[in-house]
């Protein structure tokens, strides 16, 4: 089965707090890609990162960082010093060869950052 | 450099009608994917087009069909509309199926 679980439905933080969004995935394939997208109220999905299954190196991009752990099938996303503009719905997605590379999305996590 | 553009932005239809949604991919992209996003849920993959052919399909009935034109633009057609078809329909383009997809703003379809 190919599945993405984002257990956190909604998270509220105060500006400048750090916040981690969890993502757990399932696939039998050894070759796969993981993605994170941001969906602001306007509706457009904004691509944040792509990671392939052979690269477990963590990545940092400004205030964003990603922790990929194959041992726990997790691909978590941390925002450091959150800002009000970070408020959005965040989706984790999986694409695996066993399912013809169809992209499967999690249900999303609503992040609310209050000033 | 225009990104992915979708039309119309909003659409209201009644049950049993048919609808066509349109998508122009980002310049240089040749692969177009369509997703349905119901309120409060993640996008669900409908199908993907490449070289004017449907290459992949998700778990959607045959009422959902599509087309890709030689200029890589695409249409999504839905026949015999049901109330449950009310959703945001997103189009995404990419250079290949596993490359980062760029999404349009979507078409919000409401079925009365």
CSV table of C-alpha atoms in Angstrom, one decimal:
chain,number,residue,atom,x,y,z
A,1,UNK,CA,0.0,0.0,0.0
A,2,UNK,CA,1.1,3.6,-0.6
A,3,UNK,CA,0.0,6.0,2.1
A,4,UNK,CA,0.9,9.3,3.7
A,5,UNK,CA,-0.2,10.1,7.2
A,6,UNK,CA,-0.1,13.6,8.7
A,7,UNK,CA,-1.5,13.0,12.2
A,8,UNK,CA,-1.6,16.6,13.2
A,9,UNK,CA,-4.8,18.1,11.9
A,10,UNK,CA,-4.1,21.6,13.2
A,11,UNK,CA,-1.3,23.3,15.0
A,12,UNK,CA,-1.4,26.8,16.6
A,13,UNK,CA,1.8,28.6,17.6
A,14,UNK,CA,2.8,32.1,18.6
A,15,UNK,CA,5.1,34.0,16.3
A,16,UNK,CA,8.8,33.2,16.7
A,17,UNK,CA,8.1,29.7,18.1
A,18,UNK,CA,9.6,26.7,16.3
A,19,UNK,CA,7.1,24.2,15.0
A,20,UNK,CA,7.5,20.7,13.5
A,21,UNK,CA,5.0,19.1,11.1
A,22,UNK,CA,5.0,15.3,11.1
A,23,UNK,CA,4.8,13.1,8.1
A,24,UNK,CA,4.8,9.3,8.1
A,25,UNK,CA,4.7,7.3,4.8
A,26,UNK,CA,4.1,3.7,3.7
A,27,UNK,CA,5.4,2.1,0.5
A,28,UNK,CA,6.9,-1.3,-0.4
A,29,UNK,CA,9.0,0.3,-3.0
A,30,UNK,CA,12.7,1.0,-2.4
A,31,UNK,CA,12.7,3.9,-4.9
A,32,UNK,CA,10.4,6.7,-4.1
A,33,UNK,CA,10.2,10.5,-3.7
A,34,UNK,CA,8.9,12.6,-0.9
A,35,UNK,CA,7.5,16.1,-1.2
A,36,UNK,CA,6.3,19.0,0.9
A,37,UNK,CA,3.9,21.6,-0.3
A,38,UNK,CA,2.4,24.7,1.2
A,39,UNK,CA,-1.2,25.8,0.4
A,40,UNK,CA,-1.9,29.4,1.5
A,41,UNK,CA,-5.6,30.6,1.6
A,42,UNK,CA,-5.3,31.6,-2.1
A,43,UNK,CA,-5.4,27.8,-2.9
A,44,UNK,CA,-2.3,27.4,-5.0
A,45,UNK,CA,0.0,24.6,-3.9
A,46,UNK,CA,3.6,25.8,-3.5
A,47,UNK,CA,6.4,23.3,-3.9
A,48,UNK,CA,8.8,23.4,-1.0
A,49,UNK,CA,11.1,20.3,-1.3
A,50,UNK,CA,11.6,17.0,-3.0
A,51,UNK,CA,13.7,14.2,-1.5
A,52,UNK,CA,14.5,10.8,-3.0
A,53,UNK,CA,14.7,7.6,-1.0
A,54,UNK,CA,18.5,7.3,-1.4
A,55,UNK,CA,19.3,10.6,0.1
A,56,UNK,CA,18.7,10.7,3.9
A,57,UNK,CA,20.8,13.8,4.4
A,58,UNK,CA,18.8,16.5,6.2
A,59,UNK,CA,18.3,19.8,4.4
A,60,UNK,CA,18.0,23.3,5.6
A,61,UNK,CA,16.7,26.2,3.6
A,62,UNK,CA,16.5,29.4,5.5
A,63,UNK,CA,14.0,28.9,8.4
A,64,UNK,CA,12.9,25.6,6.9
A,65,UNK,CA,14.5,22.3,7.6
A,66,UNK,CA,13.6,18.7,6.8
A,67,UNK,CA,14.4,15.5,8.7
A,68,UNK,CA,14.2,12.3,6.6
A,69,UNK,CA,14.5,9.0,8.5
A,70,UNK,CA,13.9,5.8,6.6
A,71,UNK,CA,14.1,3.7,9.7
A,72,UNK,CA,10.9,5.3,11.0
A,73,UNK,CA,9.4,6.1,7.5
A,74,UNK,CA,9.2,9.8,8.5
A,75,UNK,CA,9.9,13.0,6.7
A,76,UNK,CA,9.3,15.8,9.1
A,77,UNK,CA,9.3,19.5,8.4
A,78,UNK,CA,10.4,22.1,10.9
A,79,UNK,CA,9.9,25.9,10.7
A,80,UNK,CA,12.2,27.9,12.9
A,81,UNK,CA,11.1,31.2,14.3
A,82,UNK,CA,7.7,31.0,12.7
A,83,UNK,CA,6.0,34.0,11.2
A,84,UNK,CA,2.4,34.9,10.6
A,85,UNK,CA,3.0,34.5,6.8
A,86,UNK,CA,3.8,30.8,7.5
A,87,UNK,CA,0.1,30.3,8.2
A,88,UNK,CA,-1.2,27.8,5.7
A,89,UNK,CA,-2.0,24.2,5.1
A,90,UNK,CA,1.0,22.0,4.6
A,91,UNK,CA,0.9,18.7,2.6
A,92,UNK,CA,3.3,15.9,2.6
A,93,UNK,CA,3.3,13.7,-0.6
A,94,UNK,CA,4.8,10.4,-1.8
A,95,UNK,CA,5.5,9.2,-5.3
A,96,UNK,CA,6.7,5.6,-5.7
A,97,UNK,CA,7.5,3.5,-8.8
A,98,UNK,CA,5.3,0.6,-7.6
A,99,UNK,CA,2.3,2.7,-8.2
A,100,UNK,CA,3.5,4.2,-11.4
A,101,UNK,CA,4.8,7.3,-9.7
A,102,UNK,CA,1.3,8.6,-8.9
A,103,UNK,CA,1.6,11.2,-6.3
A,104,UNK,CA,-0.3,10.5,-3.0
A,105,UNK,CA,-0.9,13.3,-0.6
A,106,UNK,CA,-1.5,13.3,3.1
A,107,UNK,CA,-4.6,15.0,4.5
A,108,UNK,CA,-2.6,18.1,5.4
A,109,UNK,CA,-1.8,20.0,8.6
A,110,UNK,CA,-3.3,23.5,9.2
A,111,UNK,CA,-0.7,25.7,10.7
A,112,UNK,CA,-1.9,28.9,12.4
A,113,UNK,CA,0.8,31.4,13.5
A,114,UNK,CA,-0.5,34.1,15.8
A,115,UNK,CA,1.2,37.4,16.4
B,1,UNK,CA,7.5,33.5,-17.4
B,2,UNK,CA,3.9,32.5,-16.8
B,3,UNK,CA,3.2,29.7,-14.4
B,4,UNK,CA,0.4,27.2,-14.6
B,5,UNK,CA,-2.9,28.9,-15.5
B,6,UNK,CA,-6.3,27.4,-15.0
B,7,UNK,CA,-9.7,28.5,-16.2
B,8,UNK,CA,-12.3,29.3,-15.1
B,9,UNK,CA,-11.6,30.3,-11.5
B,10,UNK,CA,-15.1,29.4,-10.3
B,11,UNK,CA,-17.9,27.4,-11.8
B,12,UNK,CA,-21.4,26.5,-10.7
B,13,UNK,CA,-23.2,23.6,-12.3
B,14,UNK,CA,-26.2,21.4,-11.5
B,15,UNK,CA,-26.4,17.7,-11.1
B,16,UNK,CA,-26.3,15.8,-14.4
B,17,UNK,CA,-24.5,18.5,-16.3
B,18,UNK,CA,-21.1,18.3,-17.9
B,19,UNK,CA,-18.1,20.5,-17.3
B,20,UNK,CA,-14.8,21.2,-19.0
B,21,UNK,CA,-11.9,22.7,-17.1
B,22,UNK,CA,-8.8,24.0,-18.8
B,23,UNK,CA,-5.1,24.2,-17.9
B,24,UNK,CA,-2.0,25.7,-19.5
B,25,UNK,CA,1.2,24.4,-18.2
B,26,UNK,CA,4.3,26.3,-17.1
B,27,UNK,CA,6.5,27.2,-20.0
B,28,UNK,CA,8.8,24.3,-20.9
B,29,UNK,CA,6.7,21.7,-19.1
B,30,UNK,CA,5.3,18.8,-21.0
B,31,UNK,CA,3.5,16.7,-18.4
B,32,UNK,CA,0.2,17.7,-16.9
B,33,UNK,CA,-1.5,16.1,-13.9
B,34,UNK,CA,-5.0,16.8,-12.5
B,35,UNK,CA,-6.1,16.6,-8.9
B,36,UNK,CA,-9.4,16.8,-7.1
B,37,UNK,CA,-9.2,18.4,-3.6
B,38,UNK,CA,-12.4,18.2,-1.5
B,39,UNK,CA,-12.8,20.7,1.3
B,40,UNK,CA,-10.5,19.9,4.2
B,41,UNK,CA,-8.7,17.1,2.4
B,42,UNK,CA,-5.5,16.6,0.5
B,43,UNK,CA,-5.4,16.5,-3.3
B,44,UNK,CA,-6.4,13.2,-4.9
B,45,UNK,CA,-4.7,12.3,-8.2
B,46,UNK,CA,-7.1,12.0,-11.1
B,47,UNK,CA,-4.8,11.4,-14.1
B,48,UNK,CA,-1.6,12.5,-15.8
B,49,UNK,CA,-1.0,13.3,-19.5
B,50,UNK,CA,2.2,13.2,-21.4
B,51,UNK,CA,2.6,13.3,-25.2
B,52,UNK,CA,-1.1,13.7,-25.6
B,53,UNK,CA,-1.8,10.4,-23.9
B,54,UNK,CA,-3.2,9.5,-20.5
B,55,UNK,CA,-0.2,7.8,-18.8
B,56,UNK,CA,-1.5,7.3,-15.2
B,57,UNK,CA,-4.9,7.3,-13.7
B,58,UNK,CA,-6.1,7.4,-10.1
B,59,UNK,CA,-9.3,5.8,-8.7
B,60,UNK,CA,-11.8,8.0,-10.5
B,61,UNK,CA,-14.7,6.7,-12.6
B,62,UNK,CA,-14.9,7.0,-16.4
B,63,UNK,CA,-17.1,10.1,-16.0
B,64,UNK,CA,-13.7,11.9,-15.6
B,65,UNK,CA,-11.8,12.2,-18.8
B,66,UNK,CA,-9.2,14.4,-20.2
B,67,UNK,CA,-7.2,15.5,-23.2
B,68,UNK,CA,-3.8,17.0,-23.9
B,69,UNK,CA,-3.1,19.1,-26.9
B,70,UNK,CA,0.0,19.5,-29.0
B,71,UNK,CA,0.9,22.7,-27.1
B,72,UNK,CA,0.8,20.7,-23.9
B,73,UNK,CA,-2.3,22.4,-22.6
B,74,UNK,CA,-4.9,20.1,-21.1
B,75,UNK,CA,-8.6,19.8,-20.4
B,76,UNK,CA,-10.5,17.9,-17.7
B,77,UNK,CA,-14.0,16.8,-18.6
B,78,UNK,CA,-16.5,15.5,-16.1
B,79,UNK,CA,-19.9,14.1,-17.2
B,80,UNK,CA,-23.1,13.5,-15.3
B,81,UNK,CA,-22.0,15.7,-12.4
B,82,UNK,CA,-22.8,14.6,-8.9
B,83,UNK,CA,-23.0,16.6,-5.7
B,84,UNK,CA,-19.8,14.9,-4.6
B,85,UNK,CA,-17.9,16.3,-7.5
B,86,UNK,CA,-17.9,19.7,-5.8
B,87,UNK,CA,-14.2,20.4,-5.1
B,88,UNK,CA,-11.2,22.4,-6.0
B,89,UNK,CA,-9.7,21.0,-9.2
B,90,UNK,CA,-5.9,21.5,-9.4
B,91,UNK,CA,-3.7,21.2,-12.5
B,92,UNK,CA,0.0,20.7,-12.1
B,93,UNK,CA,2.7,20.7,-14.7
B,94,UNK,CA,6.2,19.2,-14.7
B,95,UNK,CA,9.1,18.1,-16.9
B,96,UNK,CA,8.5,14.5,-15.9
B,97,UNK,CA,6.3,12.5,-13.5
B,98,UNK,CA,8.8,12.7,-10.6
B,99,UNK,CA,10.0,16.2,-11.1
B,100,UNK,CA,8.6,18.9,-8.8
B,101,UNK,CA,5.1,19.8,-10.0
B,102,UNK,CA,4.0,23.4,-10.3
B,103,UNK,CA,0.4,24.0,-9.5
B,104,UNK,CA,-2.2,26.4,-10.7
B,105,UNK,CA,-4.6,28.3,-8.5
B,106,UNK,CA,-7.3,25.8,-9.3
B,107,UNK,CA,-10.9,25.8,-10.4
B,108,UNK,CA,-13.5,25.7,-7.7
B,109,UNK,CA,-16.4,23.7,-8.9
B,110,UNK,CA,-19.7,23.8,-7.1
B,111,UNK,CA,-22.6,21.4,-7.9
B,112,UNK,CA,-26.1,22.4,-6.9
